[in-house]
Each structure stands twice: as C-alpha cells, then as structure tokens.
Coordinates of C-alpha atoms and ligand atoms in Angstrom, one line a residue:
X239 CA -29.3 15.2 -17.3
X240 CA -28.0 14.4 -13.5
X241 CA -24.7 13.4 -13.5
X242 CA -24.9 9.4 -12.5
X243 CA -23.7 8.5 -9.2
X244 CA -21.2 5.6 -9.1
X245 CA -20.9 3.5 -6.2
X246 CA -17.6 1.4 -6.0
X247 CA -17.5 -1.8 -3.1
X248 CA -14.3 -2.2 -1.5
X249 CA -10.6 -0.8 -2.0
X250 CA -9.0 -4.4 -2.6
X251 CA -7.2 -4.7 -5.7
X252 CA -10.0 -4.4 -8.2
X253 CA -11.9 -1.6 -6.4
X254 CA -8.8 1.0 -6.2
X255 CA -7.7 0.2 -9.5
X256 CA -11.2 0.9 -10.6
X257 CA -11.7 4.0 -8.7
X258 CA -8.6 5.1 -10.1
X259 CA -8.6 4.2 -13.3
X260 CA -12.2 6.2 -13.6
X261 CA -11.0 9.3 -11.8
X262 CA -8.5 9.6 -15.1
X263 CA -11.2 8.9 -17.6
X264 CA -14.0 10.7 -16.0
X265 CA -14.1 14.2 -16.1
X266 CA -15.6 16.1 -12.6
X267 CA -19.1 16.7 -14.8
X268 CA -19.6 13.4 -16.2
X269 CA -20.0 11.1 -13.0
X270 CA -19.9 11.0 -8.9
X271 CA -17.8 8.3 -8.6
X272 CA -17.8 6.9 -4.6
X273 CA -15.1 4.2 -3.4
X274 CA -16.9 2.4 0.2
X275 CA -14.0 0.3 2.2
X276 CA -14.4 -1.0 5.7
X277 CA -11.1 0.9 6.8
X278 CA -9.5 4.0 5.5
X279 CA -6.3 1.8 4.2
X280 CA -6.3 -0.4 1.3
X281 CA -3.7 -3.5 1.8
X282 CA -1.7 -5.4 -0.1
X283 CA -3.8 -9.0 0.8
X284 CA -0.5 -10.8 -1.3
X285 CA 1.6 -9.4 1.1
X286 CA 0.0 -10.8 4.7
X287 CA 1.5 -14.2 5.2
X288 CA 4.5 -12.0 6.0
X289 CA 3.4 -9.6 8.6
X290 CA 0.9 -12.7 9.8
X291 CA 4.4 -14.6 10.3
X292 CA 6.2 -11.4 11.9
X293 CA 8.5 -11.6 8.8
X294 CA 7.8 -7.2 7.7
X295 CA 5.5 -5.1 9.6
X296 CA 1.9 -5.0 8.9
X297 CA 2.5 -1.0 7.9
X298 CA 4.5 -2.2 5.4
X299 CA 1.2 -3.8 3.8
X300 CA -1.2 -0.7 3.9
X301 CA -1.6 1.9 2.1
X302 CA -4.0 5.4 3.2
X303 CA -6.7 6.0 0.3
X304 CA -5.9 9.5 1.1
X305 CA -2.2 8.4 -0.3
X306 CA -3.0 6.9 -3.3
X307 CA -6.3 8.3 -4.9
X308 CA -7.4 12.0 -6.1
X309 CA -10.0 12.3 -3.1
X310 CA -11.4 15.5 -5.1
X311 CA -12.5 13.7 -7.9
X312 CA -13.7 10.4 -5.9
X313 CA -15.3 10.4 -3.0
X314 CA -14.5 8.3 -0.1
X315 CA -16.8 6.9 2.6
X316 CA -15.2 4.5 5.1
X317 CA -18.1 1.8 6.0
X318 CA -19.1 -1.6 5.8
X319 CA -21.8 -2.2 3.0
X320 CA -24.3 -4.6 4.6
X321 CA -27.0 -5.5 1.9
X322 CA -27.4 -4.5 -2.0
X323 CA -31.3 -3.5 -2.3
X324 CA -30.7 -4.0 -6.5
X325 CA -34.5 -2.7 -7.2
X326 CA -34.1 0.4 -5.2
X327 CA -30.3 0.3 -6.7
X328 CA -28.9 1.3 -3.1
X329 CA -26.2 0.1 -1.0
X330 CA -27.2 -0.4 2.5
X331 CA -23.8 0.4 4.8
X332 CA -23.5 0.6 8.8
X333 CA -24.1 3.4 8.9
X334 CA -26.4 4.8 6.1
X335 CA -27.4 4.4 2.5
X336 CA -26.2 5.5 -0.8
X337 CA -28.2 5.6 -4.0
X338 CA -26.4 4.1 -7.1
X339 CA -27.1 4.6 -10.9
X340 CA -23.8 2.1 -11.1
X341 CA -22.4 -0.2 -8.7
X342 CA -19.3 -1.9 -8.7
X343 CA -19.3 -5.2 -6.4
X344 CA -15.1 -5.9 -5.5
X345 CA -15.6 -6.9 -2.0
X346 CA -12.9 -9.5 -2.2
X347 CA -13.2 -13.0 -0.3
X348 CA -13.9 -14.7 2.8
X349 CA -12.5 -18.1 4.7
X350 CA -14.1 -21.2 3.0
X351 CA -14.7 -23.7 5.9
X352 CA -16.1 -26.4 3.7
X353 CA -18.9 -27.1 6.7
X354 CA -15.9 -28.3 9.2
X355 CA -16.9 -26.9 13.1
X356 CA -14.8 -24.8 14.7
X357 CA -12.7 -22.9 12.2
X358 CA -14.7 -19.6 13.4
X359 CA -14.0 -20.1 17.2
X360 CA -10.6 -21.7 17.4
X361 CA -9.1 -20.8 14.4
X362 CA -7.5 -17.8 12.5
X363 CA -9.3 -17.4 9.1
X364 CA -9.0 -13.4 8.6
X365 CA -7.0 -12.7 5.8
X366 CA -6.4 -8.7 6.5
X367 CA -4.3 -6.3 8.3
X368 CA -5.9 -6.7 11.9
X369 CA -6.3 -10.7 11.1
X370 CA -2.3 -10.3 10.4
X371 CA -1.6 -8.7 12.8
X372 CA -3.0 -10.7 15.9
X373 CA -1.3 -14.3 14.5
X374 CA 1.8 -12.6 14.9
X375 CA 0.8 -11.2 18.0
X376 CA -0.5 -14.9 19.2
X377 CA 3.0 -16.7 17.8
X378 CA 4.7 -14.5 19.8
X379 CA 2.9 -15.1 23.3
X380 CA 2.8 -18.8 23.0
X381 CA 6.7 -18.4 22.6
X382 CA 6.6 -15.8 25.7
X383 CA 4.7 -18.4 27.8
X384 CA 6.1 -21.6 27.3
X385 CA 9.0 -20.5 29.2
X386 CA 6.7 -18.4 31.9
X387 CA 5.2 -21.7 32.9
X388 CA 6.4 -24.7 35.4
X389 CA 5.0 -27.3 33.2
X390 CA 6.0 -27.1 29.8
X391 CA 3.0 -27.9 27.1
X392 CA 3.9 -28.6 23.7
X393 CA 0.7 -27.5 22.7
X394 CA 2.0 -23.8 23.0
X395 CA 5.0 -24.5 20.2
X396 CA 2.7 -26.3 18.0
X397 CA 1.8 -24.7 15.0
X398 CA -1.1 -26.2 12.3
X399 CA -1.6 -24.4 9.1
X400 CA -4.7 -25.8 7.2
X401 CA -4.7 -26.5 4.0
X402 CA -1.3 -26.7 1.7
X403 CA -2.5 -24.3 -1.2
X404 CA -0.6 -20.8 -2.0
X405 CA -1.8 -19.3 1.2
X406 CA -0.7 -21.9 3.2
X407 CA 2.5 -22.6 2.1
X408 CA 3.3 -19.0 1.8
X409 CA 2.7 -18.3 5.6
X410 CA 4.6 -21.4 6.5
X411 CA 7.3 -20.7 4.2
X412 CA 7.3 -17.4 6.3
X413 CA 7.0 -19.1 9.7
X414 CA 9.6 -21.8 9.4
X415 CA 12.1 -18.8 8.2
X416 CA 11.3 -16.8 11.3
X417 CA 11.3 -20.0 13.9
X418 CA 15.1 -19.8 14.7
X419 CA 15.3 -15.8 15.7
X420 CA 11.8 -16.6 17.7
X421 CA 14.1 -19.5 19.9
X422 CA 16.9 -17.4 19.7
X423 CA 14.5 -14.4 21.4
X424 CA 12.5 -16.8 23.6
X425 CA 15.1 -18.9 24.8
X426 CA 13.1 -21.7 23.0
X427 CA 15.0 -25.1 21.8
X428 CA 14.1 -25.4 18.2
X429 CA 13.5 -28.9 18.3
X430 CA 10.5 -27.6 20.4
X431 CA 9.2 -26.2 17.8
X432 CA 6.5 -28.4 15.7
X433 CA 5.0 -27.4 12.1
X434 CA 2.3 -29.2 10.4
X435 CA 0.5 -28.2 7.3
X436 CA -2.1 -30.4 6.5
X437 CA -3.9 -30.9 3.1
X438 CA -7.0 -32.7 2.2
X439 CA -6.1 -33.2 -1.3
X440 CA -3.3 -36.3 -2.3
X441 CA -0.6 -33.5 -2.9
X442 CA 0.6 -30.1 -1.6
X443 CA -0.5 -27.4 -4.6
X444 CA -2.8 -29.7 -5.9
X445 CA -2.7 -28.7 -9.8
X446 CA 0.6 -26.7 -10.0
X447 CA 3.8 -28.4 -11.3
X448 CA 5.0 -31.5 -9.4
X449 CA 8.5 -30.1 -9.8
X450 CA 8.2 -27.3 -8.1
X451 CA 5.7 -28.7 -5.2
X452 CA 8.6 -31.0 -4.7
X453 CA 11.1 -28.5 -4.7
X454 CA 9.0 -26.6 -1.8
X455 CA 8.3 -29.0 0.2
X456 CA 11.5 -30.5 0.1
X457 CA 13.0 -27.0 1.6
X458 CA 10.1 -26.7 3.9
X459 CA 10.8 -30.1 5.5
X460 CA 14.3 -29.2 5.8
X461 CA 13.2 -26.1 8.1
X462 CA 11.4 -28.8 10.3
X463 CA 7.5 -28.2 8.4
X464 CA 6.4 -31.6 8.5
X465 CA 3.4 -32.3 5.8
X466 CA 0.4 -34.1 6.2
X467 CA -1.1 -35.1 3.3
X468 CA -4.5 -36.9 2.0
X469 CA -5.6 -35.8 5.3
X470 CA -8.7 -33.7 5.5
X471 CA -9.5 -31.8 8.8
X472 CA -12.4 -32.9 10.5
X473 CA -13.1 -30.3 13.3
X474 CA -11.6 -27.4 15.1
X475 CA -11.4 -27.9 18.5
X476 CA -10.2 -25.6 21.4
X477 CA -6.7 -27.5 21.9
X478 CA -6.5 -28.8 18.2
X479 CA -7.5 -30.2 15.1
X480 CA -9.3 -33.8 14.9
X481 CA -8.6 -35.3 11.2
X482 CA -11.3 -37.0 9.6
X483 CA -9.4 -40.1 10.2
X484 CA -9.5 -39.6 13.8
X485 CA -6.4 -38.6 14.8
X486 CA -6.1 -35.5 16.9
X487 CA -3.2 -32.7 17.0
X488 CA -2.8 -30.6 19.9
X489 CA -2.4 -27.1 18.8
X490 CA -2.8 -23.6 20.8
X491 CA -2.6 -22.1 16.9
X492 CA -4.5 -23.1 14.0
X493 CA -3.7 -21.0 10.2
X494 CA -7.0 -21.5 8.3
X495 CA -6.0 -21.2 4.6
X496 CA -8.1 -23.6 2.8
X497 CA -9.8 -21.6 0.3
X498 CA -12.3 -18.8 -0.1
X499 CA -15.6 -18.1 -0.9
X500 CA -17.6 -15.0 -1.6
X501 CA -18.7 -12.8 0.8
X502 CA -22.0 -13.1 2.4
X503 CA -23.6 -9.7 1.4
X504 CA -23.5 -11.0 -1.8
X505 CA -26.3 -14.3 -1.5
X506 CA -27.8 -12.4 1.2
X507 CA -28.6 -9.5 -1.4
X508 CA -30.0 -11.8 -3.5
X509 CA -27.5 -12.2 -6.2
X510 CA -27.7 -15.8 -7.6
X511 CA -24.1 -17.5 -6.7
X512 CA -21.3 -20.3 -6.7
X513 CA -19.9 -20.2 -3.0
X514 CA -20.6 -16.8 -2.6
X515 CA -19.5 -15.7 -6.0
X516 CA -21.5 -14.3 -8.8
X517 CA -21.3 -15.7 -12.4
X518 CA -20.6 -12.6 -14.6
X519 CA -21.0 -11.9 -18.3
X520 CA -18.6 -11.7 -20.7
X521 CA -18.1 -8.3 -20.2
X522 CA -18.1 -8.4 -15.8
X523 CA -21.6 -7.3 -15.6
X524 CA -23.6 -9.5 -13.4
X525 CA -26.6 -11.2 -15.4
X526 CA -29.8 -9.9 -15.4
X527 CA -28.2 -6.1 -14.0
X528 CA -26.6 -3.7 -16.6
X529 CA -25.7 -1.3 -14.1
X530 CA -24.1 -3.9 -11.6
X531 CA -20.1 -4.5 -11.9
X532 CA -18.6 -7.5 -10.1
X533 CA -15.1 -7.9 -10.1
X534 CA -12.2 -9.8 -8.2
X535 CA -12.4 -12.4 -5.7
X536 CA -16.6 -11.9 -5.8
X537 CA -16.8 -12.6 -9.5
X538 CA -16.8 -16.3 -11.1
X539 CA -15.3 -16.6 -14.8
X540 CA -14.9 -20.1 -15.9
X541 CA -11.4 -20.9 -18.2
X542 CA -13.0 -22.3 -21.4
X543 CA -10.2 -24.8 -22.1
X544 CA -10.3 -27.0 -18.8
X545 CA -14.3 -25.8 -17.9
X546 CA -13.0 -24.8 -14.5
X547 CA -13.8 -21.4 -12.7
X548 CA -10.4 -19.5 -12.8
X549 CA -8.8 -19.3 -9.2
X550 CA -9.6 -16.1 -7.7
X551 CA -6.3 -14.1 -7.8
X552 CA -4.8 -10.2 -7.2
X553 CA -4.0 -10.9 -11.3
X554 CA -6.9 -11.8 -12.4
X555 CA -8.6 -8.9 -10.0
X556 CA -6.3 -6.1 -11.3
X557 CA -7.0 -6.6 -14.8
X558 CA -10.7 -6.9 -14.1
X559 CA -10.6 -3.9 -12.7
X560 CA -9.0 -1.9 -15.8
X561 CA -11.9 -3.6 -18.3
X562 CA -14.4 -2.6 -15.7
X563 CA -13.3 0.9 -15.5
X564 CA -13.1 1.1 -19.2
X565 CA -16.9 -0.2 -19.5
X566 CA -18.1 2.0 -16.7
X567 CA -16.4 5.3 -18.6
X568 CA -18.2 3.8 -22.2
X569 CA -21.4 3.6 -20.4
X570 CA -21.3 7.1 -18.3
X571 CA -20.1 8.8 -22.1
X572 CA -23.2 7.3 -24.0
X573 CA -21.1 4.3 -25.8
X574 CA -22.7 0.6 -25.8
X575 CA -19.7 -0.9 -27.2
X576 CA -18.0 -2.6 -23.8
X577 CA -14.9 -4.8 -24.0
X578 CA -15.2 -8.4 -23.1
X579 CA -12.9 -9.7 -20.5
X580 CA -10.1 -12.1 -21.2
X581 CA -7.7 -13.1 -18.4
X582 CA -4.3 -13.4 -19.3
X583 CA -2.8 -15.1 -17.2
X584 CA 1.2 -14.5 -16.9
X585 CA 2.4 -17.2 -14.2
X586 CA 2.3 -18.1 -10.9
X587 CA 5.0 -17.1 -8.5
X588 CA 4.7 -18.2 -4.6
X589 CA 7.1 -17.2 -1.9
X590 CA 8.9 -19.4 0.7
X591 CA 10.4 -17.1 3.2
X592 CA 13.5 -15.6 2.6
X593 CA 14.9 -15.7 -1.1
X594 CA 13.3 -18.6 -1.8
X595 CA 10.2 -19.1 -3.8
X596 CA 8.4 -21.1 -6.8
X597 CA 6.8 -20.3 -9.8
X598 CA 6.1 -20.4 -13.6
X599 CA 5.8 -17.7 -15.8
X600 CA 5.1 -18.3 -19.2
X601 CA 5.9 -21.1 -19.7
X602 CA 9.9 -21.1 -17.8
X603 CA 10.1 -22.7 -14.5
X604 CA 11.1 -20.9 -11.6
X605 CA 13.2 -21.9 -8.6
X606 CA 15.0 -20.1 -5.3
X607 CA 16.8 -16.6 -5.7
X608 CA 15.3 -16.0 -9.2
X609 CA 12.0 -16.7 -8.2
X610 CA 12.4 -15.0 -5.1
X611 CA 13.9 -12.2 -7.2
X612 CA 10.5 -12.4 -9.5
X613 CA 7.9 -12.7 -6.7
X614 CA 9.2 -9.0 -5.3
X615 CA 8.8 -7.9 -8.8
X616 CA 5.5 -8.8 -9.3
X617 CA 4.8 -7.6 -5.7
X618 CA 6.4 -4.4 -6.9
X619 CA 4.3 -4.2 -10.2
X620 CA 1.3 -3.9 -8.0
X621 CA 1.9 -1.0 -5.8
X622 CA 3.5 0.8 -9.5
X623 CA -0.3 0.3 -10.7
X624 CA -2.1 1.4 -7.2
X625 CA 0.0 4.1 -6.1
X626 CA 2.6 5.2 -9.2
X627 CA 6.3 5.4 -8.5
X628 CA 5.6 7.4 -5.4
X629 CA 3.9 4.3 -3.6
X630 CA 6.8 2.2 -5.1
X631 CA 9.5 4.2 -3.5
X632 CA 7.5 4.3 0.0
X633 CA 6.9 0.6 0.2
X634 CA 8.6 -1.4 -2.7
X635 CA 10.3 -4.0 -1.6
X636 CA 14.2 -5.1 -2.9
X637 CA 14.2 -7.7 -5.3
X638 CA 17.7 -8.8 -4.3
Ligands
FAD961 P1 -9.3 -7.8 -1.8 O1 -8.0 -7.4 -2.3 O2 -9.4 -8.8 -0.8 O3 -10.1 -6.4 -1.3 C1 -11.4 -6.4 -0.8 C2 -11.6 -5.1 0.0 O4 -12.9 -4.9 0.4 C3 -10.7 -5.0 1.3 O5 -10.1 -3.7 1.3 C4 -11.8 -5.1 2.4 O6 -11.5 -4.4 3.6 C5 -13.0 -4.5 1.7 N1 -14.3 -5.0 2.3 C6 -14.6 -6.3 2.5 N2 -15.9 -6.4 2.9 C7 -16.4 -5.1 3.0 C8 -17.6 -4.6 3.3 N3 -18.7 -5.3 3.7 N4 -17.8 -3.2 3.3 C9 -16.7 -2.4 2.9 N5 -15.5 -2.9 2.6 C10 -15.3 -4.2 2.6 N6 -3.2 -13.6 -5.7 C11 -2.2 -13.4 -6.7 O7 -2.6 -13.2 -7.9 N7 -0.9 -13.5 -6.4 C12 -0.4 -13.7 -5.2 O8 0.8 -13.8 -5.0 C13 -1.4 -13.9 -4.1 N8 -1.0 -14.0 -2.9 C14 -1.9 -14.1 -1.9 C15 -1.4 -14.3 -0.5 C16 -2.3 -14.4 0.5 C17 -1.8 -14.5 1.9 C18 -3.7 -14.3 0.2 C19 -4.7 -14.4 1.4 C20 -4.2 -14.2 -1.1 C21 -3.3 -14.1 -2.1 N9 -3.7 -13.9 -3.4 C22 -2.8 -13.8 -4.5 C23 -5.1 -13.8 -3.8 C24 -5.5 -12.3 -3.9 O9 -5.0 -11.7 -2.7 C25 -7.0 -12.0 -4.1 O10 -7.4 -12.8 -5.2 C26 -7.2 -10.5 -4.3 O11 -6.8 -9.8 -3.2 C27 -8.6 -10.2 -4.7 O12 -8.8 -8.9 -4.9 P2 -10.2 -8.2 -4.6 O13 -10.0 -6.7 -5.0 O14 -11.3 -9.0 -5.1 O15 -10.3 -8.2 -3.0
NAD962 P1 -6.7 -22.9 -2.4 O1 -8.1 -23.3 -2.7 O2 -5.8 -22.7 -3.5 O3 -6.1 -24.1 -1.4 C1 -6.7 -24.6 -0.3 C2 -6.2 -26.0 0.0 O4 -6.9 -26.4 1.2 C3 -6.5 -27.0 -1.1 O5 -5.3 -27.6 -1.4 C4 -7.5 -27.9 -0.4 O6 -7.4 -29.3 -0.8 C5 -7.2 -27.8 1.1 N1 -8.3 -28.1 2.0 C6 -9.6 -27.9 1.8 N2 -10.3 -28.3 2.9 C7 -9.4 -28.9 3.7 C8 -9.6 -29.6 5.0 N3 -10.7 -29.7 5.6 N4 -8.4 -30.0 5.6 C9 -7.2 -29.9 5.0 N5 -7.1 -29.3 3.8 C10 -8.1 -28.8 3.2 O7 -6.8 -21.7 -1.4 P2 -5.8 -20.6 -0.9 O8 -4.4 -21.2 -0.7 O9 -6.4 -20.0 0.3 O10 -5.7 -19.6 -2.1 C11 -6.9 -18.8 -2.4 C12 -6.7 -18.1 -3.7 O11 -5.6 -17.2 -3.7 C13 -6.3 -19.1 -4.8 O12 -6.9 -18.7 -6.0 C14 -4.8 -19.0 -4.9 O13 -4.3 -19.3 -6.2 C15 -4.6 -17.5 -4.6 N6 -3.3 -17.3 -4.0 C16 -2.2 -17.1 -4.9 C17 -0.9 -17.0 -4.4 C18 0.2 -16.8 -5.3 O14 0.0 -16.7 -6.5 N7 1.4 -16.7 -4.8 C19 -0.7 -17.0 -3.0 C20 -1.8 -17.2 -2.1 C21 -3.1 -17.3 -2.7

C-alpha cells in the first residue's frame, strides 16, 4: 500500500506541535507528512504585543522551521494555501497543489471587524511578525515627526487601541511601559502623550475576575492609559475613530484587537462555520470528513458547563495539537480507537509591561511580580514544547 501523504496547514502553535509530534511517532515508511506555512519562521503569536510596542525585538519572536523540526522526516513547503478542494482532497497553494490522504487545518485566526468600516484601511489588525513589526515602526515616526513639524498635531501622539480584551490590554500594557524612554528619545513631553483603549462591552476583560481587571486598569491609568468603556467603535476613519455615540477621536494610530475569527479559506472552501471556524467532533475531526483535522484558532469546541465556544487560545491550540497528532499516528498505523479531546484548561495569565501582569491559575489569583514571574514561565513552557531546551536557551526569556 502507498504510504499516505499528510498535509499539515500552518506552523502556529497547533501545526508545529503537530508536525512534530508525528515526525516522533511516524516512522519514515509509514507516512509523508508535509507542514505548508506562509513564511519559513514560525512565531510566538503570545509574544507580539511586545515587539508591536518596541518592548523586545521581533527576532526574538520567530523561530526558523529549519531550527526546530527534523526537515528529513517532514517536508516543508513555504506557501500560502488558498482553497481546500475536500472532494479531490487537495490543497490549492500560490503556487501549486498538493494531494492529501490527511489534512490538518491549523491556520490560526484573523481580525474580527464585527462589520465596523475602516479597520482594513486605517487600522492595524495583523497579528504577526511583519504586522508587529510596522506598529512599532509607525509609533516610532509619529514620535520622529511631531517634533519635525512647525505646527504641532496631537493627532500624531495619540494612540487608540480597540477593544480592551487580552490583546488589547497586553499591547497597551506594553506601550504605556515604553512611552517615557520614547519622550525621553524624541524629546517628547509625556503629558503629550494620549492613550485610549476603548471597549464595547460595560467592563475591560469582560468575563475574567473583577479583581484583577481592577487591579490592571488601576496601574494602566496610573501610566496615563485612559479607558473608555461601554463604548463601541463605530467607524475607522483616516484621522480617527467615530464611536457609535458620535463622538470622534483624532488618532494617526489605531491597535485593532477586538477579536478574531477564522480565516477565510476556510468558508470559502466550503466548510460549514461559526465566524470562520469550523465545529469539530469530539475527537478534532471536522464533521462529515474523516480524513480532515482542524485544530487551534480555526476549530470551534463549545465548554459543556456554560454552553459557550471556548476562547481560542495558544493552550487550548497546543494541546489540540498533541490529541491530533496522536489520532493522525492511530489512523496512518491501522487503529480506529482515537482519543476524544478535553481542554484543560490551567489559568489565565496576561502581561502588563514590565513585571507586571494578571492572572489565575487554578484556582489562586495572581497579581504583579509573581504573575509577571508566571506569564514568562508559561511563555517559556511553550518554546520547551516547540523547540526542546535548545530553543529555550536561544530565546527563553528570564522570569525575574
Ligand atoms: P497561529 O499560532 O496563529 O498560527 C497560524 C500559522 O498559520 C501562522 O504561522 C501563519 O503564518 C500561518 N498561516 C496563516 N494563513 C496561512 C495560509 N493561508 N497559508 C499558509 N500559512 C498560513 N493565547 C494564550 O493561550 N495565551 C496567551 O498568553 C496569548 N496571548 C496572545 C497575545 C496576542 C498578542 C495575541 C494576538 C494572541 C494571544 N493568544 C494567547 C491567542 C493565541 O496566540 C492563539 O490562540 C494561537 O496562536 C492559535 O494557534 P494556532 O496554531 O491556531 O494559530
Ligand atoms: P477578545 O474577543 O477576547 O476581546 C475583544 C474585545 O473587543 C471584547 O472585550 C469586545 O467587547 C471588544 N469589542 C468588540 N467590538 C468592539 C468595538 N466595535 N469597539 C470597541 N470594542 C469592541 O479578543 P482578543 O483580546 O483579540 O483575544 C483573542 C483571543 O486570544 C481570546 O481568546 C483571548 O483569550 C486570547 N488571548 C489570550 C491572552 C492571554 O491569555 N494572556 C492574550 C491575548 C489574547
């Protein structure tokens, strides 16, 4: 019999650990197994409110594939999959095809705009390296000219980040910590400087623990973020944001972080879906397809006990990935028995810039240093699983 090709989607969190995990379980005669990213790098996605802010160098957040997976036993093709043709069971990319026998869908997540104009052209929604890398680039010219011109526009020093979930308040948490040394290099006054995350919802983290939403917004305020809350965005304009209670903010820079969705390819392909993301069984097959995985941001799972869809998260993505590559060997080996999927869910950790940070875990409450102490930890924990101690050494960071 032909040994069966396997076609892995994307080298987020769930796709590496995936392509991994099967290059140990797999021997060289019982499968192809072939990992498709967009660029030859996989990142750290948890990690780019920091290099978006300027607060550790993008590098620091990518990893070469070539670094940190056996390229004999998997074969890597750097391209953009475009369209899954499921009844041919082939992957349509940029720049060719590939036939599957299994496919593994871990294409992570794009901006959710909610239907509000503008995010697209005047905002920055792109949650990677290169998206990372040019708001810290922008931040830093607005600083360079507002002193370059005659008459001074406050536009230039006025930050909006939109929405006040994780992502948001991560980056700002980042930005507000980095504000002083960007006056102190621009010559700016910091009472220049103007901060606004704005939320739709009646709180800041709506859902997480009131304590600790207090407890982060209190020490964002006191780094001159000023919240606007119950306060939905309404457009994206060139020079601002309009809020659906008319007000307008004059902004040269507008952070989109209010939510995901899944990516296109996936509707466009076919696959039947909740904001891009497709409902998987039990055991992260998607229904109707024995041979298709979907993992990560792309799949849905709902939580039982509230009937919610769990958040997407690099937790719940990473131990996706290990059930998935556990099925995938069972299947490729002959067995029928396939684990089901259970997320287990440890906590919650967010970062404020600095050593400061917020979270649960189990069920203790974390505030400050120790949380600031656990968040590098748990950032740690992932490069250990995508790249061993070597990967850990190169790019860990120090919990102290
Ligand atoms: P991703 O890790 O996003 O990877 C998707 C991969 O697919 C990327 O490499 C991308 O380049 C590639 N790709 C995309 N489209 C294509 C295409 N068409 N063709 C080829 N390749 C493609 N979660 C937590 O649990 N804890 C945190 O602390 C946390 N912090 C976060 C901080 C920020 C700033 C952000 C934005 C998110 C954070 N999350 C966190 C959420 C977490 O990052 C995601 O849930 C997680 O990355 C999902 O993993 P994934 O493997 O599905 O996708
Ligand atoms: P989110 O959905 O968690 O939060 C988005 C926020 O934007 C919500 O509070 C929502 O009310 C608000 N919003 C929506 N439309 C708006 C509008 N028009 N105007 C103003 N506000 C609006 O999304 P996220 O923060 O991007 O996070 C995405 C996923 O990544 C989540 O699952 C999150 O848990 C995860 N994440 C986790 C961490 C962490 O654990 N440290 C960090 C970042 C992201």
């Amino acid at each position: 019999m032909n040994k069966p090709n396997i076609v892995i989607l994307g080298a987020g969190y769930g796709g590496i650990i995936t392509a991994s995990r099967l290059s140990k379980q797999l021997g060289h005669n019982d499968a192809n197994i072939t990992l498709v990213n967009k660029h030859s790098y996989h990142y750290q996605t948890t990690w780019l409110h920091e290099p978006a802010a300027g607060t550790i160098p993008a590098e620091k957040a990518r990893v070469p594939i070539k670094d940190v997976l056996d390229l004999n036993k998997v074969n890597f093709v750097q391209d953009t999959a475009v369209e899954i043709d499921r009844d041919a069971k082939k992957v349509v990319l940029e720049n060719g095809e590939l036939e599957y026998d299994y496919l593994v869908v871990a294409l992570g997540s794009v901006a959710e705009t909610f239907g509000v104009p503008g995010v697209f052209e005047h905002a920055f929604s792109k949650w990677t390296v290169n998206g990372a890398r040019q708001v810290k680039e922008h931040i830093e010219y607005m600083f360079a000219t507002y002193n370059n011109l005659e008459e001074k526009k406050d536009e230039l020093l006025t930050f909006i980040v939109a929405g006040a979930g994780f992502t948001g308040i991560e980056f700002v948490g980042e930005l507000s910590k980095r504000v002083p040394e960007l006056c102190a290099t621009y010559d700016v006054p910091r009472e220049k400087v103007k901060m606004y995350v704005i939320e739709a919802a009646p709180t800041a983290l709506p859902g997480f623990d009131p304590e600790l939403v207090e407890y982060a917004m209190n020490l964002l305020e006191s780094r001159g973020v000023e919240f606007k809350i119950n306060c939905p965005i309404k457009e994206v304009v060139k020079d601002g944001v309009i809020l659906a209670n008319g007000d307008e903010i004059k902004s040269n820079t507008v952070v989109w972080a209010t939510g995901v969705r899944g990516p296109e390819i996936i509707e466009k392909s076919g696959f039947e879906a909740m904001r891009g993301r497709i409902k998987v069984e039990s055991d992260l097959r998607a229904p109707g397809h024995e041979e298709i995985f979907v993992i990560g941001d792309c799949a849905l799972i709902i939580n039982e006990e509230i009937n919610r869809p769990y958040p997407p998260t690099a937790q719940i993505a990473i131990q996706m990935a290990e059930t998935c590559a556990h099925n995938l060997a069972t299947l490729v080996k002959g067995g029928s028995e396939l684990k089901n999927f259970k997320p287990e869910i440890k906590g919650t950790v967010a970062s404020l810039g600095g050593k400061e940070a917020i979270g649960v875990v189990g069920t203790r409450k974390l505030f400050g240093s120790s949380a600031s102490f656990m968040k590098k930890v748990i950032d740690n924990r992932s490069l250990f699983l995508i790249g061993g101690p070597g990967l850990l050494l190169k790019k860990g960071k120090n919990p102290l």
